[in-house]
PDB file of C-alpha atoms in Angstrom:
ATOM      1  CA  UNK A 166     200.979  52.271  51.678  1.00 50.00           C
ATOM      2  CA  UNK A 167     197.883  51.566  49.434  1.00 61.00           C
ATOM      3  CA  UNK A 168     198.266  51.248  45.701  1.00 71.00           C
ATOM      4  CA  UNK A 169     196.707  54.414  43.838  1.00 79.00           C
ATOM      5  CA  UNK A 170     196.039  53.698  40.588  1.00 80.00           C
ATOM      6  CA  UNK A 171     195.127  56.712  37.567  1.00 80.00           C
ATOM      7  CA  UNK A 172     195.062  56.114  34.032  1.00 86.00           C
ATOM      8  CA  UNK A 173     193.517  59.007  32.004  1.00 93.00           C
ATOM      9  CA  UNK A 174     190.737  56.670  30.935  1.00 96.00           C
ATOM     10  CA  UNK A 175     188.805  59.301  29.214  1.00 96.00           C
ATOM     11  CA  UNK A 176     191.661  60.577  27.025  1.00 96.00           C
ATOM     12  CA  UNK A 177     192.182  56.950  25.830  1.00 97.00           C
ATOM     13  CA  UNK A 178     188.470  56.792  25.048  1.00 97.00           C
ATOM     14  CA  UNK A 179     188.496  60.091  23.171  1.00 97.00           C
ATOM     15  CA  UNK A 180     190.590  59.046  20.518  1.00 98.00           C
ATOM     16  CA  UNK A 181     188.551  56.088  19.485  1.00 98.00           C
ATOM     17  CA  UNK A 182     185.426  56.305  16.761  1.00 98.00           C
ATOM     18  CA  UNK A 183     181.714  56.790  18.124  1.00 97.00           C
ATOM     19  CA  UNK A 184     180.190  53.901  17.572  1.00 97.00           C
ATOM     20  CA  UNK A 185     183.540  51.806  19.134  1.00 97.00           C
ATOM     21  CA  UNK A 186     183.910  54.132  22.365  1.00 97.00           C
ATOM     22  CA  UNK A 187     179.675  53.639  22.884  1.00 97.00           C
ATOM     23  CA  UNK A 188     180.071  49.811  23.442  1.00 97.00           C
ATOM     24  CA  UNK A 189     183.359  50.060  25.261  1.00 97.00           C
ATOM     25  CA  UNK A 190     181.734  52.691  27.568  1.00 96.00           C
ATOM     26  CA  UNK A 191     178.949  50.349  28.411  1.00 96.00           C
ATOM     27  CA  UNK A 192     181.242  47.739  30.078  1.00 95.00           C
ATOM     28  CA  UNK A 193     180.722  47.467  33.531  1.00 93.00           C
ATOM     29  CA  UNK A 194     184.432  46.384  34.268  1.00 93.00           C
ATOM     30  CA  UNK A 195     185.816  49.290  32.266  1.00 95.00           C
ATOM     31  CA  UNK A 196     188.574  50.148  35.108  1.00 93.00           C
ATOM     32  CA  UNK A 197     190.174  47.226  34.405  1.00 93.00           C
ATOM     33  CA  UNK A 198     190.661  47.690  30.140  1.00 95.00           C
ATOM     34  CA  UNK A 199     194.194  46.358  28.968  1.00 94.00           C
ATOM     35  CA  UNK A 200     193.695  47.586  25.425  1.00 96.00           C
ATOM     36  CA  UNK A 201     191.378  47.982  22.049  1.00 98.00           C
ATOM     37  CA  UNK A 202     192.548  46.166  19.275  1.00 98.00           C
ATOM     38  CA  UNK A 203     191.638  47.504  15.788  1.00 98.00           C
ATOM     39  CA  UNK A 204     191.955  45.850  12.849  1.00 98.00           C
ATOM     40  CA  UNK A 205     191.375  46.517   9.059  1.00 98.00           C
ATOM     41  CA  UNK A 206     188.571  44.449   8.188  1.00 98.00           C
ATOM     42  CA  UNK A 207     187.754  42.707  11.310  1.00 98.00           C
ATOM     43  CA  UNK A 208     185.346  43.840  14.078  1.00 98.00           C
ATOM     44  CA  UNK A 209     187.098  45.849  16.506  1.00 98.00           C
ATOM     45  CA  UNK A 210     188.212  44.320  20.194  1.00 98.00           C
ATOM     46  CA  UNK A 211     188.326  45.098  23.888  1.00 98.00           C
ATOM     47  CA  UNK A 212     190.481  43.294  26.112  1.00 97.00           C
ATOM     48  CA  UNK A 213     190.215  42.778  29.877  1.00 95.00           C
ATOM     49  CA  UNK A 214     192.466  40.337  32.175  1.00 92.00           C
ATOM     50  CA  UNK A 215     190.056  37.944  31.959  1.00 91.00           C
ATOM     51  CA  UNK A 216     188.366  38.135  28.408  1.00 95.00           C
ATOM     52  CA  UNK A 217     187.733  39.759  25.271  1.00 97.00           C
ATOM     53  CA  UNK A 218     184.788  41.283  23.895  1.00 97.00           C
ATOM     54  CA  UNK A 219     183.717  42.381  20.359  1.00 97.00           C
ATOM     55  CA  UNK A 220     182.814  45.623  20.644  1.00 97.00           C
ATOM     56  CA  UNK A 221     180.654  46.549  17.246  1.00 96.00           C
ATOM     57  CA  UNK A 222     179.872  43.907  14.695  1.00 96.00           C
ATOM     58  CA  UNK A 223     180.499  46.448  11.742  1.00 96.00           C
ATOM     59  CA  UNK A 224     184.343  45.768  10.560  1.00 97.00           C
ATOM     60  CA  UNK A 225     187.317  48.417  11.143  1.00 98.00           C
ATOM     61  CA  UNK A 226     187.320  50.387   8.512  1.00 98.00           C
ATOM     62  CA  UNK A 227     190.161  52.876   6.670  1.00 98.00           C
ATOM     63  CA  UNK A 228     188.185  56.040   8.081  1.00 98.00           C
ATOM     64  CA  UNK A 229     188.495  54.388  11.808  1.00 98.00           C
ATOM     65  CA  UNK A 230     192.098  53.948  11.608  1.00 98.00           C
ATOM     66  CA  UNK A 231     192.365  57.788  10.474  1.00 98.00           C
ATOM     67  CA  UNK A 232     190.260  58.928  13.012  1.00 98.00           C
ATOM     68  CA  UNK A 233     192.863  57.125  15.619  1.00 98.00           C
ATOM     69  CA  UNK A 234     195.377  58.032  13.852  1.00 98.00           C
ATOM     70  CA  UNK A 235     194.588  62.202  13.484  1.00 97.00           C
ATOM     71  CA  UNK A 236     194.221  62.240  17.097  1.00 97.00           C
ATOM     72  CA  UNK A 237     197.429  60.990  18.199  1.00 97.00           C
ATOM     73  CA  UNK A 238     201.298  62.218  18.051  1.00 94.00           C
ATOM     74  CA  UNK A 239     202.636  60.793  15.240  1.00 94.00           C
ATOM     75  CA  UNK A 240     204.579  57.136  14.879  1.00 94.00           C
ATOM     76  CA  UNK A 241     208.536  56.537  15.467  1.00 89.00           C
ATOM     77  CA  UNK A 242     210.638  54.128  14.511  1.00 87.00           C
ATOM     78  CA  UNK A 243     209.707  51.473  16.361  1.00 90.00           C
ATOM     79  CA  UNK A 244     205.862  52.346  15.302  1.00 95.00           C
ATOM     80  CA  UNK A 245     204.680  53.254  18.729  1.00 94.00           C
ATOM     81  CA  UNK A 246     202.452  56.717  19.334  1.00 95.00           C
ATOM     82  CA  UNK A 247     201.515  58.354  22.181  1.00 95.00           C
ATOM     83  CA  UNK A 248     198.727  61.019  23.730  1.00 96.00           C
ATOM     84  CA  UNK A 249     200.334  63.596  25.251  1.00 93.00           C
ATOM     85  CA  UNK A 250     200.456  64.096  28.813  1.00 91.00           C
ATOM     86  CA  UNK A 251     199.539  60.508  29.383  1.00 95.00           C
ATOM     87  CA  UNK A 252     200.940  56.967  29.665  1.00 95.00           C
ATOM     88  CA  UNK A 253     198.719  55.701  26.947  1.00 95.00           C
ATOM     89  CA  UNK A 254     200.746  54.059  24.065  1.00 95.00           C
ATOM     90  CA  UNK A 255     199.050  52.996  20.654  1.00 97.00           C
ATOM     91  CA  UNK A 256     201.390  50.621  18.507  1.00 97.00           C
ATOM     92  CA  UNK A 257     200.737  50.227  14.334  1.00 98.00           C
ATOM     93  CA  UNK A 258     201.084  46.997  12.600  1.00 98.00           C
ATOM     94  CA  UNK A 259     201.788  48.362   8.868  1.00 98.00           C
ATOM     95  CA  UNK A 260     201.350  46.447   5.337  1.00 98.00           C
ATOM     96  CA  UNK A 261     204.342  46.101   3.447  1.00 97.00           C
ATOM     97  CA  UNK A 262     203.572  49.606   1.751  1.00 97.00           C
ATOM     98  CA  UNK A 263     203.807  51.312   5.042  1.00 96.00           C
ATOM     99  CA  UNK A 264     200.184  51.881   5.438  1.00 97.00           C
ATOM    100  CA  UNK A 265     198.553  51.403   8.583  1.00 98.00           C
ATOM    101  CA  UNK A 266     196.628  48.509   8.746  1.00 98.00           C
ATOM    102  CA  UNK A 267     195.668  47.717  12.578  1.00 98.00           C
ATOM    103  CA  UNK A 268     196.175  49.693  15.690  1.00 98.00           C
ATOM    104  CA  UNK A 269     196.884  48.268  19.129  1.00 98.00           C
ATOM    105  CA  UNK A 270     195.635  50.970  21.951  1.00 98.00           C
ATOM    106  CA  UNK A 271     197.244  50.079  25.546  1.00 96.00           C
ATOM    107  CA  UNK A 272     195.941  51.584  28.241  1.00 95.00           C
ATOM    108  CA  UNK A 273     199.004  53.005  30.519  1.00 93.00           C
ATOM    109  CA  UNK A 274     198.360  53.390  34.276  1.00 91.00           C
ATOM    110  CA  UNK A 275     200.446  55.252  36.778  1.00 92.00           C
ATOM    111  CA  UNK A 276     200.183  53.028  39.975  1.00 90.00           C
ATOM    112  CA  UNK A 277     201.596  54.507  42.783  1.00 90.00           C
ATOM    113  CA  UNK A 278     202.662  51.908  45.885  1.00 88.00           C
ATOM    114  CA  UNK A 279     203.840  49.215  43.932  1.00 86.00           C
ATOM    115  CA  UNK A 280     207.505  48.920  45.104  1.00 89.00           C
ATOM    116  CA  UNK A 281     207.134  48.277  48.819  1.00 87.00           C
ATOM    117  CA  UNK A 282     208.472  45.063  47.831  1.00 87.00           C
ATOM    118  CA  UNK A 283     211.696  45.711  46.374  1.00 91.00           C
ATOM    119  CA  UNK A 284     212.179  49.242  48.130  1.00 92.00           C
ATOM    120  CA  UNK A 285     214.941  47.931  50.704  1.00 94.00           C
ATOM    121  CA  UNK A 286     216.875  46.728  47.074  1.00 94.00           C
ATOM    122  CA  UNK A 287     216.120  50.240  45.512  1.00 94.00           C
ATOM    123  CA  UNK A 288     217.094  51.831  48.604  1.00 93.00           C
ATOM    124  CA  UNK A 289     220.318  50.582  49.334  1.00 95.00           C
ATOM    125  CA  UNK A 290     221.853  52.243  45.817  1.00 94.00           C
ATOM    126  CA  UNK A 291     222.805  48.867  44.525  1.00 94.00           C
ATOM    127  CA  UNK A 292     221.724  47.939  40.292  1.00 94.00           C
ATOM    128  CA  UNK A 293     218.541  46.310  39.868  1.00 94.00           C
ATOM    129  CA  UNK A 294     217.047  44.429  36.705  1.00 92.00           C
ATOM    130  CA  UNK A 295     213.395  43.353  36.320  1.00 93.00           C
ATOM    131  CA  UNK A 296     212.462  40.696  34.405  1.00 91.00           C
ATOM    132  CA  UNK A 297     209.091  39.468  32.738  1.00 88.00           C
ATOM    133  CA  UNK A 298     207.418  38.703  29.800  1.00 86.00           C
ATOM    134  CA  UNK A 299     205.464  41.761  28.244  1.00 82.00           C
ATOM    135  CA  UNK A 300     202.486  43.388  29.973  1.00 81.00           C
ATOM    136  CA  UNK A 301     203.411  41.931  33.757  1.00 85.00           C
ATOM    137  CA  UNK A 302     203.633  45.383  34.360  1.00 88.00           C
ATOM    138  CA  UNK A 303     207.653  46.243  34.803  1.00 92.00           C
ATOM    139  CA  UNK A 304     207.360  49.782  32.921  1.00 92.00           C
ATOM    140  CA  UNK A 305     204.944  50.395  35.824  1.00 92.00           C
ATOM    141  CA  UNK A 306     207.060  49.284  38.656  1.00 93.00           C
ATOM    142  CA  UNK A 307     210.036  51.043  36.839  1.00 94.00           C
ATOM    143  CA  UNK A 308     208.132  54.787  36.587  1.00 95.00           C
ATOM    144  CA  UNK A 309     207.007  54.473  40.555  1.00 95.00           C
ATOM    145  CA  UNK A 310     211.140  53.414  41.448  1.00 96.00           C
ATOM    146  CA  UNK A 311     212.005  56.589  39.474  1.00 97.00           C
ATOM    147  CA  UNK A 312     209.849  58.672  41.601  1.00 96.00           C
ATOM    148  CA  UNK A 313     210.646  57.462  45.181  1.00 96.00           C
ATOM    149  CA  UNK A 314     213.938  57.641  44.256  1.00 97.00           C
ATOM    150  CA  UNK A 315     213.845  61.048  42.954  1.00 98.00           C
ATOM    151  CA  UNK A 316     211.381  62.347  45.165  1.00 97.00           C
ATOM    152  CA  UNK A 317     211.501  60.508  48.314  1.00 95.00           C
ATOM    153  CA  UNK A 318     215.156  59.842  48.458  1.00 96.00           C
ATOM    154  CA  UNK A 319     216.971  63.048  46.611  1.00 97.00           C
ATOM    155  CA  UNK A 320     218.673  61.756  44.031  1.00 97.00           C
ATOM    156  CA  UNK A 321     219.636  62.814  40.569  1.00 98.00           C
ATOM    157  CA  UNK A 322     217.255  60.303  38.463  1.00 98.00           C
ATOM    158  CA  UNK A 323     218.022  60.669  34.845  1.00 98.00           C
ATOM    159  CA  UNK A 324     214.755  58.252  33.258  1.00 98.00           C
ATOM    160  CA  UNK A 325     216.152  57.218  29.428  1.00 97.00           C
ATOM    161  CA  UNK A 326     212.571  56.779  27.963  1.00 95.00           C
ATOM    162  CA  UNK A 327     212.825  55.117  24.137  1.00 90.00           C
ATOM    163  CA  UNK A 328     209.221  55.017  23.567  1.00 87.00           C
ATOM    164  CA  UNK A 329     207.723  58.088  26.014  1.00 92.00           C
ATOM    165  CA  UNK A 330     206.236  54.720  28.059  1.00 91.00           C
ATOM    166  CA  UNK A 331     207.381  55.392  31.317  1.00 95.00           C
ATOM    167  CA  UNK A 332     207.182  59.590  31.403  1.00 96.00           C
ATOM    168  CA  UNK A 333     204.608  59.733  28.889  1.00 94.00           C
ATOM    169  CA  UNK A 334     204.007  61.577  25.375  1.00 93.00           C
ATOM    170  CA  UNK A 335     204.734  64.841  25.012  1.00 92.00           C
ATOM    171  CA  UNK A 336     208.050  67.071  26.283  1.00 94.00           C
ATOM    172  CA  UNK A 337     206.144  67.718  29.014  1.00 95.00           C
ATOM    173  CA  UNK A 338     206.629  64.753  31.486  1.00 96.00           C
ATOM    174  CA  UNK A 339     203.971  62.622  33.530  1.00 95.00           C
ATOM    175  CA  UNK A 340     203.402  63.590  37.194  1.00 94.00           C
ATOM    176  CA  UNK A 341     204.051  59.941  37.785  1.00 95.00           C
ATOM    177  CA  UNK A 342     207.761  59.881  37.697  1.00 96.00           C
ATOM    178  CA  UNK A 343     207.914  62.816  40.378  1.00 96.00           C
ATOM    179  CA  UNK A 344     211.178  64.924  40.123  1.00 97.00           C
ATOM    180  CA  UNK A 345     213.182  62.398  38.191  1.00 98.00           C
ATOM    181  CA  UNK A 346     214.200  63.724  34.501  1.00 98.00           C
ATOM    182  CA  UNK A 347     213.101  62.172  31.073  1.00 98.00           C
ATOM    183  CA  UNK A 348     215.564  62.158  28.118  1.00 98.00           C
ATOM    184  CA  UNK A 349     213.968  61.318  24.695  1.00 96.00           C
ATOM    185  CA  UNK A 350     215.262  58.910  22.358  1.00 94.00           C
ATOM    186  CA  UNK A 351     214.754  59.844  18.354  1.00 88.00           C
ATOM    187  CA  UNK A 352     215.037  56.219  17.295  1.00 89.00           C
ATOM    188  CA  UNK A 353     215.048  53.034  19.214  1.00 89.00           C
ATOM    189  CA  UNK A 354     218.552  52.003  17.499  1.00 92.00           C
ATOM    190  CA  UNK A 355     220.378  55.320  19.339  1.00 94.00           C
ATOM    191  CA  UNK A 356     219.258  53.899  23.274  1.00 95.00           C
ATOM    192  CA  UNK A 357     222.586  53.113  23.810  1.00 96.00           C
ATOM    193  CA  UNK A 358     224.112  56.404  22.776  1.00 97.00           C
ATOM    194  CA  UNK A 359     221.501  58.381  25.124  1.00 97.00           C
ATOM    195  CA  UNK A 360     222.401  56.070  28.102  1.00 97.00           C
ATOM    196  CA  UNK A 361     225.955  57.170  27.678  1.00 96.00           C
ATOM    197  CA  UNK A 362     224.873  60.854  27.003  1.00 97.00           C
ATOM    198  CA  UNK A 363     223.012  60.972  30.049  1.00 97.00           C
ATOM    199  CA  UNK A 364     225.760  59.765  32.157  1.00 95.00           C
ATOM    200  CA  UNK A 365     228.471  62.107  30.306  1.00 95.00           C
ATOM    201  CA  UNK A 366     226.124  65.243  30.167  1.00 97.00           C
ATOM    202  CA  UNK A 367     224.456  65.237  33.269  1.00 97.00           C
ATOM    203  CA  UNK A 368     225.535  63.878  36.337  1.00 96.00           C
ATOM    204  CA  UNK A 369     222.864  61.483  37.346  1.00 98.00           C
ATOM    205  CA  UNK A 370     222.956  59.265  40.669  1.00 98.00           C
ATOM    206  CA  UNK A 371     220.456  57.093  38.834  1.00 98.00           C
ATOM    207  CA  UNK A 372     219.705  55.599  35.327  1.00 98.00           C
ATOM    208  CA  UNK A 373     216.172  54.202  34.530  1.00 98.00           C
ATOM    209  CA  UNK A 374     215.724  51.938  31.539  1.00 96.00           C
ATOM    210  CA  UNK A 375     213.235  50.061  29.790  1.00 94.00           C
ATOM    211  CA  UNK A 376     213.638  47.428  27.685  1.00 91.00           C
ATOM    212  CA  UNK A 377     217.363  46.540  27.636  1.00 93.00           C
ATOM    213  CA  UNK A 378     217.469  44.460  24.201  1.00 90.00           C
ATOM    214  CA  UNK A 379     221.053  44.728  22.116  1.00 92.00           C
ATOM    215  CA  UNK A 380     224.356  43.943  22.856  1.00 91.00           C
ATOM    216  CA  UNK A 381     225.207  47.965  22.800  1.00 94.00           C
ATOM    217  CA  UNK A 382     222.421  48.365  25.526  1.00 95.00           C
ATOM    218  CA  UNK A 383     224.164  45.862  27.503  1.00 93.00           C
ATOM    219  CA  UNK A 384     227.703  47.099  27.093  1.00 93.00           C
ATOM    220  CA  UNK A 385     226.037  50.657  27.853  1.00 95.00           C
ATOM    221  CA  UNK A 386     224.569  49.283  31.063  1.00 93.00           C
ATOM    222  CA  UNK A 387     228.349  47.502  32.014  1.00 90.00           C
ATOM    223  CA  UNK A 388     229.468  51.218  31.423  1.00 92.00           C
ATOM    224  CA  UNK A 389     226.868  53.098  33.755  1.00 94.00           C
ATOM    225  CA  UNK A 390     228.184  50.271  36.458  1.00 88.00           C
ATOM    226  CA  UNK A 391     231.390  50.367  36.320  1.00 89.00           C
ATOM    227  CA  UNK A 392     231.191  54.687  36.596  1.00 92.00           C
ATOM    228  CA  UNK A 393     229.292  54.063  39.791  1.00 93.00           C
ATOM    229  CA  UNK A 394     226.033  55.160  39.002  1.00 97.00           C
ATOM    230  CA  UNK A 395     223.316  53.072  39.972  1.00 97.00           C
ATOM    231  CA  UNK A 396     221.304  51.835  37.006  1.00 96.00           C
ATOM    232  CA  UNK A 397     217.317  50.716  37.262  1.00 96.00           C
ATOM    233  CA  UNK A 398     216.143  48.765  34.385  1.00 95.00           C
ATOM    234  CA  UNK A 399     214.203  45.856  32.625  1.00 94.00           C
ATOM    235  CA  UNK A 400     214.824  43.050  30.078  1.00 89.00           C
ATOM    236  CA  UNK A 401     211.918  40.579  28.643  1.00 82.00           C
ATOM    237  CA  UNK A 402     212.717  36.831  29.593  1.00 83.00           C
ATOM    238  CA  UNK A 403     210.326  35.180  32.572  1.00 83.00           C
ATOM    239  CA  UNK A 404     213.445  33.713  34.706  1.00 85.00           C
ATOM    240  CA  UNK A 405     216.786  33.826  35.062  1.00 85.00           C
ATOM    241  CA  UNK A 406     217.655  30.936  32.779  1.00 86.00           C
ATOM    242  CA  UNK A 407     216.172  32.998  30.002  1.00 82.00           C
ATOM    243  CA  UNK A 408     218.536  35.842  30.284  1.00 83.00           C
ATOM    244  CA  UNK A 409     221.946  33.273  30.833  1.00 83.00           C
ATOM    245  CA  UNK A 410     220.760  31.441  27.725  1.00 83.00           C
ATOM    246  CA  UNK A 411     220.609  34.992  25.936  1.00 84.00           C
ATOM    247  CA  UNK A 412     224.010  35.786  24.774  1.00 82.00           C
ATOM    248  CA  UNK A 413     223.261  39.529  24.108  1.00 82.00           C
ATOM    249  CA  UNK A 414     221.839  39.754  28.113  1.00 84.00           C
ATOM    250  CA  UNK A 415     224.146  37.729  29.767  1.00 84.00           C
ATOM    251  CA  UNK A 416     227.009  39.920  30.149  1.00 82.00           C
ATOM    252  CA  UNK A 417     223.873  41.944  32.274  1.00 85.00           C
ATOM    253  CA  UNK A 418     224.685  39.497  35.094  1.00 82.00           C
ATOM    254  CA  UNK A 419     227.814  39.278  35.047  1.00 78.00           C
ATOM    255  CA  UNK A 420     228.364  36.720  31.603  1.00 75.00           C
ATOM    256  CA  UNK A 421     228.665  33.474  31.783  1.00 78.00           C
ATOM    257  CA  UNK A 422     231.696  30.846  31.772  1.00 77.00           C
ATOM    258  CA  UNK A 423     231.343  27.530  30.641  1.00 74.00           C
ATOM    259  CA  UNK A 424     233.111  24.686  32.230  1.00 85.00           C
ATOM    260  CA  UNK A 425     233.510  21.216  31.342  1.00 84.00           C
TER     261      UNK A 425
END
């Protein structure tokens, strides 16, 4: 199968000022935008894979951030906004008064085909972690496992989605996860509780995670395991060694003994 790839470019573009989305338009590698960094006082950025361009001279401004800001759902708890009906996510680095004082806008793309390599894993019902460090693209892989499992394989797919990353912003999910369910989280601190709800309240074949992080996430996860329900999720660390040597993670495989 061929990757497809969509990303709502336009309604990324939308929410950013004039005389930033002008510039940014103009790039002839567009399709392949990570994110637009804004920052109070400093010209505002583009970033590609490869590089990153200025894209006005004239500094970020208060009245830019607003703009961003008016046009978006509003900020949790871990300061992360959304658009809705999209996999865009805009992040808020705040001054020590609370105020909003640079914006991070991450393009989110639904790329369908990406599993082909780990589909005989998902397939055969057994848990799977993915590991990486941030922006390899495991929220990605982890939406297009919720949908062949859903979609092309039947199941009962309960996604737990902390930030609306992998379904999207909105109570309306993303096409991209297929038939699979979304339950919100309020606050990043209750993940644990809504991985237990889902399994408690309703009956899912399948739990989808991102960003396993705290010991109660990890004790949740043991929990989902041990009740026979197969559980999809992710964890930051670039190898193996990463997650042993993290003593909140390792009981995730299993804990570790020492010996001497």
């Amino acid at each position: 199968m061929q990757k497809v790839i969509t990303d709502d470019l336009d309604a990324l573009l939308d929410i950013l000022p004039p005389h930033i989305r002008q510039p940014l338009c103009q790039q002839q590698d567009i399709s392949d935008l990570l994110e637009v960094v804004l920052d109070l006082g400093r010209p505002p950025e583009a970033r590609f894979p490869q590089r990153e361009v200025v894209l006005s001279p004239q500094e970020v401004n208060e009245q830019d951030i607003d703009y961003v800001t008016s046009r978006i759902s509003s900020f949790g708890g871990d300061n992360r906004a959304g658009i809705e009906r999209t996999l865009h996510r805009i992040s808020a680095i705040r001054n020590r008064k609370g105020r909003i004082v640079g914006l991070t806008c991450r393009l989110g793309r639904a790329v369908f085909g990406t599993i082909k390599i780990i589909e005989d894993l998902i397939r055969s019902g057994r848990s799977i972690l993915l590991l990486g460090r941030p922006g390899v693209g495991k929220t990605t892989m982890l939406r297009e496992v919720a949908r062949v499992l859903a979609d092309d394989l039947g199941k009962r797919v309960i996604i737990v989605d902390t930030s609306n990353e992998i379904a999207g912003d909105g109570d309306i999910p993303h096409p991209a996860i297929g038939h699979a369910r979304r339950m919100q989280v309020t606050t990043p601190s209750m993940q644990h509780a809504v991985m237990i709800e889902a399994i408690e309240n309703h009956m899912p074949e399948v739990i989808v995670i991102d960003e396993i992080g705290t010991e109660l996430e990890a004790q949740a996860a043991r929990t989902i395991a041990e009740r026979g329900v197969q559980l999809v999720g992710t964890a930051h660390g670039n190898t193996l060694d990463n997650l042993m040597m993290n003593p909140t993670l390792a009981d995730l495989i299993g804990g570790i003994q020492a010996v001497t």
